[in-house]
Tab-separated table of C-alpha atoms in Angstrom:
chain	number	residue	atom	x	y	z
A	1	MET	CA	64.257	21.123	14.833
A	2	ASP	CA	66.933	23.078	12.968
A	3	LEU	CA	65.556	23.954	9.543
A	4	ARG	CA	68.234	26.455	8.570
A	5	GLY	CA	69.429	25.989	5.025
A	6	HIS	CA	66.441	23.892	3.988
A	7	SER	CA	64.375	24.882	0.960
A	8	LEU	CA	60.592	24.936	1.192
A	9	PRO	CA	60.243	21.675	-0.803
A	10	GLU	CA	62.693	20.051	1.619
A	11	ILE	CA	60.692	21.341	4.575
A	12	ARG	CA	57.557	19.826	3.056
A	13	ASP	CA	59.317	16.466	2.691
A	14	LEU	CA	60.457	16.595	6.310
A	15	ALA	CA	56.930	17.469	7.447
A	16	ASP	CA	55.594	14.554	5.421
A	17	GLU	CA	57.893	12.190	7.301
A	18	TYR	CA	57.206	13.800	10.666
A	19	TYR	CA	53.417	13.577	10.688
A	20	ARG	CA	53.522	9.842	9.977
A	21	ASP	CA	55.547	9.123	13.114
A	22	HIS	CA	54.004	11.648	15.514
A	23	GLY	CA	50.625	12.266	17.069
A	24	TRP	CA	48.650	15.471	17.410
A	25	ALA	CA	50.228	16.334	20.762
A	26	ASP	CA	53.692	16.440	19.193
A	27	ILE	CA	52.512	18.466	16.206
A	28	GLU	CA	50.664	20.939	18.395
A	29	ALA	CA	53.808	21.394	20.505
A	30	LEU	CA	56.052	22.245	17.561
A	31	GLU	CA	57.748	25.619	17.952
A	32	GLU	CA	57.197	28.517	15.568
A	33	ASN	CA	60.133	30.835	16.120
A	34	ASP	CA	60.562	31.740	12.453
A	35	PRO	CA	58.709	31.315	9.131
A	36	ASP	CA	60.483	28.039	8.339
A	37	GLU	CA	59.368	26.467	11.619
A	38	THR	CA	55.855	27.727	10.942
A	39	ALA	CA	55.991	26.235	7.464
A	40	PHE	CA	57.045	22.880	8.910
A	41	LYS	CA	54.263	22.917	11.488
A	42	ALA	CA	51.620	24.040	8.972
A	43	GLU	CA	52.622	21.353	6.481
A	44	ALA	CA	52.702	18.651	9.160
A	45	TRP	CA	49.360	19.899	10.498
A	46	ALA	CA	47.717	19.806	7.069
A	47	ARG	CA	48.980	16.318	6.315
A	48	LYS	CA	47.924	14.940	9.700
A	49	ALA	CA	44.470	16.473	9.390
A	50	VAL	CA	43.980	14.916	5.958
A	51	ALA	CA	45.334	11.518	7.002
A	52	GLU	CA	43.274	11.361	10.201
A	53	ASP	CA	40.117	12.725	8.531
A	54	ASP	CA	40.087	15.576	11.042
A	55	LEU	CA	38.721	18.160	8.653
A	56	PRO	CA	37.246	20.707	8.678
A	57	GLU	CA	37.674	20.814	12.484
A	58	ARG	CA	41.462	21.075	12.311
A	59	LEU	CA	41.393	24.116	10.022
A	60	ASP	CA	41.274	26.375	13.077
A	61	TYR	CA	45.058	26.506	13.481
A	62	LEU	CA	45.635	27.261	9.786
A	63	GLU	CA	42.998	29.970	9.890
A	64	ARG	CA	44.723	31.661	12.826
A	65	ARG	CA	48.152	31.469	11.238
A	66	SER	CA	46.811	32.826	7.937
A	67	GLN	CA	46.284	36.118	9.799
A	68	ASP	CA	49.943	36.472	10.772
A	69	GLU	CA	51.578	39.842	10.147
A	70	SER	CA	54.518	38.149	8.436
A	71	TRP	CA	54.027	37.745	4.684
A	72	ARG	CA	56.351	34.732	4.673
A	73	VAL	CA	54.245	32.983	7.316
A	74	ARG	CA	51.027	33.687	5.412
A	75	GLU	CA	52.543	32.284	2.225
A	76	ARG	CA	53.556	29.080	3.947
A	77	VAL	CA	50.106	28.611	5.405
A	78	ALA	CA	48.598	29.121	1.952
A	79	MET	CA	50.867	26.378	0.609
A	80	ALA	CA	49.605	24.039	3.338
A	81	LEU	CA	46.041	24.877	2.325
A	82	LYS	CA	46.875	23.854	-1.233
A	83	TYR	CA	47.757	20.422	0.105
A	84	VAL	CA	44.446	20.248	1.965
A	85	ASN	CA	42.492	21.149	-1.165
A	86	ALA	CA	44.467	18.746	-3.328
A	87	ASN	CA	43.711	15.826	-1.039
A	88	ALA	CA	40.513	16.573	0.900
A	89	PHE	CA	38.581	19.295	-0.884
A	90	ARG	CA	35.121	17.844	-0.262
A	91	GLN	CA	35.726	17.706	3.491
A	92	VAL	CA	36.608	21.416	3.654
A	93	GLU	CA	34.485	22.866	0.856
A	94	SER	CA	31.781	24.214	3.159
A	95	ALA	CA	34.382	25.903	5.373
A	96	TRP	CA	35.690	28.006	2.500
A	97	TYR	CA	32.350	29.768	2.222
A	98	GLU	CA	32.975	31.043	5.736
A	99	TRP	CA	36.532	32.050	4.904
A	100	VAL	CA	35.575	34.103	1.831
A	101	ASP	CA	33.205	36.137	3.999
A	102	HIS	CA	35.706	36.530	6.831
A	103	ASP	CA	36.313	40.059	8.134
A	104	ASP	CA	40.084	39.549	7.888
A	105	ASN	CA	41.428	40.120	4.382
A	106	TYR	CA	44.357	37.809	5.094
A	107	VAL	CA	41.967	34.899	5.647
A	108	ARG	CA	40.112	35.624	2.426
A	109	ARG	CA	43.376	35.806	0.540
A	110	ALA	CA	44.644	32.534	2.066
A	111	CYS	CA	41.453	30.862	0.899
A	112	GLU	CA	41.795	31.938	-2.725
A	113	VAL	CA	45.465	30.964	-2.933
A	114	GLY	CA	44.794	27.639	-1.211
A	115	LEU	CA	42.128	26.835	-3.784
A	116	MET	CA	44.846	26.707	-6.427
A	117	GLY	CA	45.529	23.195	-5.153
A	118	VAL	CA	42.173	21.745	-6.234
A	119	PRO	CA	42.285	18.883	-8.748
A	120	GLU	CA	40.450	19.107	-12.059
A	121	ALA	CA	37.350	17.338	-10.709
A	122	HIS	CA	36.684	20.225	-8.296
A	123	VAL	CA	37.390	23.246	-10.491
A	124	ASP	CA	33.715	24.126	-10.811
A	125	SER	CA	33.273	24.098	-7.030
A	126	ALA	CA	36.438	26.150	-6.510
A	127	LEU	CA	35.383	28.814	-9.000
A	128	ARG	CA	31.954	28.919	-7.388
A	129	ILE	CA	33.684	29.808	-4.131
A	130	LEU	CA	35.847	32.414	-5.861
A	131	ASP	CA	32.652	33.961	-7.183
A	132	HIS	CA	32.515	35.571	-3.735
A	133	LEU	CA	35.978	37.122	-4.109
A	134	VAL	CA	36.190	38.410	-7.681
A	135	SER	CA	34.362	41.536	-6.540
A	136	ASP	CA	36.282	41.914	-3.261
A	137	SER	CA	37.251	45.531	-2.617
A	138	ASP	CA	40.444	44.759	-0.679
A	139	GLU	CA	43.651	45.362	-2.647
A	140	TYR	CA	45.549	42.474	-1.035
A	141	VAL	CA	42.800	40.031	-1.957
A	142	ARG	CA	42.426	41.517	-5.433
A	143	LYS	CA	46.119	41.191	-6.303
A	144	SER	CA	45.989	37.428	-5.754
A	145	CYS	CA	42.636	36.866	-7.436
A	146	GLY	CA	42.267	37.244	-11.212
A	147	GLY	CA	45.897	37.194	-12.292
A	148	PHE	CA	46.895	34.470	-9.859
A	149	ALA	CA	44.256	32.183	-8.351
A	150	VAL	CA	41.470	32.528	-10.935
A	151	THR	CA	43.681	32.096	-13.980
A	152	ALA	CA	45.433	29.038	-12.529
A	153	ILE	CA	42.256	27.302	-11.403
A	154	ALA	CA	40.392	28.086	-14.621
A	155	ASN	CA	43.311	26.697	-16.619
A	156	THR	CA	43.107	23.405	-14.710
A	157	ASP	CA	39.820	22.766	-16.535
A	158	PRO	CA	39.485	25.360	-19.330
A	159	ASP	CA	35.996	24.218	-20.317
A	160	VAL	CA	34.675	24.979	-16.848
A	161	GLY	CA	36.859	28.065	-16.535
A	162	ARG	CA	35.386	29.424	-19.761
A	163	GLU	CA	31.878	29.426	-18.306
A	164	TYR	CA	32.867	31.481	-15.281
A	165	LEU	CA	35.194	33.902	-17.038
A	166	ASP	CA	32.654	34.504	-19.769
A	167	ARG	CA	29.956	35.334	-17.227
A	168	TRP	CA	32.262	37.451	-15.094
A	169	SER	CA	33.429	39.431	-18.140
A	170	ARG	CA	29.835	40.604	-18.596
A	171	SER	CA	29.327	41.523	-14.950
A	172	ASP	CA	28.120	44.979	-13.974
A	173	ASP	CA	30.794	44.997	-11.275
A	174	LEU	CA	34.007	46.788	-12.232
A	175	ARG	CA	36.271	44.724	-9.977
A	176	THR	CA	34.901	41.465	-11.383
A	177	ARG	CA	35.627	42.494	-14.967
A	178	TRP	CA	39.070	43.739	-13.894
A	179	ASN	CA	39.855	40.308	-12.455
A	180	VAL	CA	38.909	38.669	-15.753
A	181	ALA	CA	41.205	41.103	-17.567
A	182	LYS	CA	44.060	40.114	-15.255
A	183	ALA	CA	43.308	36.401	-15.713
A	184	ILE	CA	43.856	36.747	-19.456
A	185	GLY	CA	47.555	37.365	-18.907
A	186	GLY	CA	48.070	34.302	-16.723
A	187	ALA	CA	47.958	30.557	-17.247
A	188	TYR	CA	44.452	30.631	-18.730
A	189	GLY	CA	45.568	32.943	-21.519
A	190	ARG	CA	48.243	30.696	-22.947
A	191	ASP	CA	47.203	28.785	-26.080
A	192	ASN	CA	43.578	29.650	-25.398
A	193	ASP	CA	41.436	31.283	-28.072
A	194	HIS	CA	38.800	32.133	-25.510
A	195	ALA	CA	41.260	34.397	-23.728
A	196	LEU	CA	41.492	36.521	-26.875
A	197	GLU	CA	37.703	36.598	-27.115
A	198	LEU	CA	37.587	37.929	-23.569
A	199	ALA	CA	40.318	40.459	-24.341
A	200	HIS	CA	38.429	41.678	-27.418
A	201	ARG	CA	35.308	42.205	-25.335
A	202	LEU	CA	37.079	43.957	-22.475
A	203	ALA	CA	39.158	46.107	-24.828
A	204	ASP	CA	35.937	48.017	-25.401
A	205	ASP	CA	34.995	48.207	-21.717
A	206	GLY	CA	33.609	51.496	-20.505
A	207	GLU	CA	36.054	51.618	-17.590
A	208	TYR	CA	39.646	52.681	-18.219
A	209	ARG	CA	40.938	50.424	-15.409
A	210	VAL	CA	39.553	47.368	-17.190
A	211	ARG	CA	40.954	48.386	-20.558
A	212	ARG	CA	44.347	49.089	-18.997
A	213	ALA	CA	44.398	45.687	-17.257
A	214	THR	CA	43.424	44.020	-20.537
A	215	ALA	CA	46.261	45.762	-22.360
A	216	ALA	CA	48.754	44.724	-19.672
A	217	SER	CA	47.646	41.100	-19.928
A	218	LEU	CA	47.910	41.108	-23.702
A	219	ARG	CA	51.468	42.442	-23.497
A	220	LYS	CA	52.337	39.447	-21.326
A	221	LEU	CA	50.882	37.132	-23.952
A	222	PHE	CA	52.771	38.964	-26.717
A	223	ASP	CA	56.033	38.322	-24.875
A	224	LYS	CA	55.293	34.599	-24.715
A	225	ASP	CA	53.957	34.189	-28.255
A	226	PRO	CA	54.290	36.872	-30.970
A	227	GLU	CA	51.363	35.277	-32.807
A	228	PHE	CA	49.028	36.800	-30.228
A	229	ARG	CA	50.113	40.280	-31.335
A	230	GLU	CA	49.465	39.444	-34.968
A	231	ARG	CA	45.944	38.320	-34.151
A	232	VAL	CA	45.182	41.386	-32.041
A	233	GLU	CA	46.448	43.675	-34.814
A	234	GLN	CA	43.583	42.344	-36.909
A	235	TRP	CA	41.001	43.864	-34.552
A	236	ASP	CA	39.867	46.627	-36.903
A	237	ASP	CA	37.044	47.554	-34.526
A	238	ARG	CA	39.466	48.211	-31.638
A	239	GLU	CA	41.828	50.665	-33.294
A	240	GLU	CA	42.058	53.093	-30.374
A	241	PHE	CA	42.747	50.255	-27.963
A	242	ARG	CA	45.392	48.734	-30.251
A	243	SER	CA	47.237	52.037	-30.337
A	244	SER	CA	47.772	51.737	-26.575
A	245	LEU	CA	49.576	48.410	-26.862
């Protein structure tokens, strides 16, 4: 299939049509000569697995492809995992606990990004899984955690997200607190008073890395809404921190 010139949304639409008219043998035989062909196969695979109730058994292919050396391939597999989580989270929930403990950092990262597809009803379960990754020492996993996956998932149900972020912000683990600091600057931080509460707490953190991440997140919020800056300027007990903003 010639996918040249097709956008990723168009490839998803084509995959959605393809899986309905083809069996597993055809999907398994699809070629993967470039990232777009891999995206098509991954999307068709995910949709077929959900439709046929073949999960979690059919996650094996997506797990293998999530370890690809090509960043573009890994991103496309993560997008397919979002579809799986959006439509069949309960069937695959137990598998994610294996993925977050996987030796391969690419697999762990695919898991956290894929969890961004969970609907509101499963936010608590998704954040419980991410509890295993907020302290991950791998840089690739860390970059996609707090400021990307955690903030998006927590924002899907802010009441549930508040419970986890509040607990994580008090963790003894440096990386966990750093991920909360990064989450403040993402989706969870917009129009959310709790995000400023977290920022106020972490602005006084004993670790410079956490304070620096908190400052960076606040600057993002300032750019989106100047009112955030006005409120932070009222933190009389964080004068040294405010001078760094």
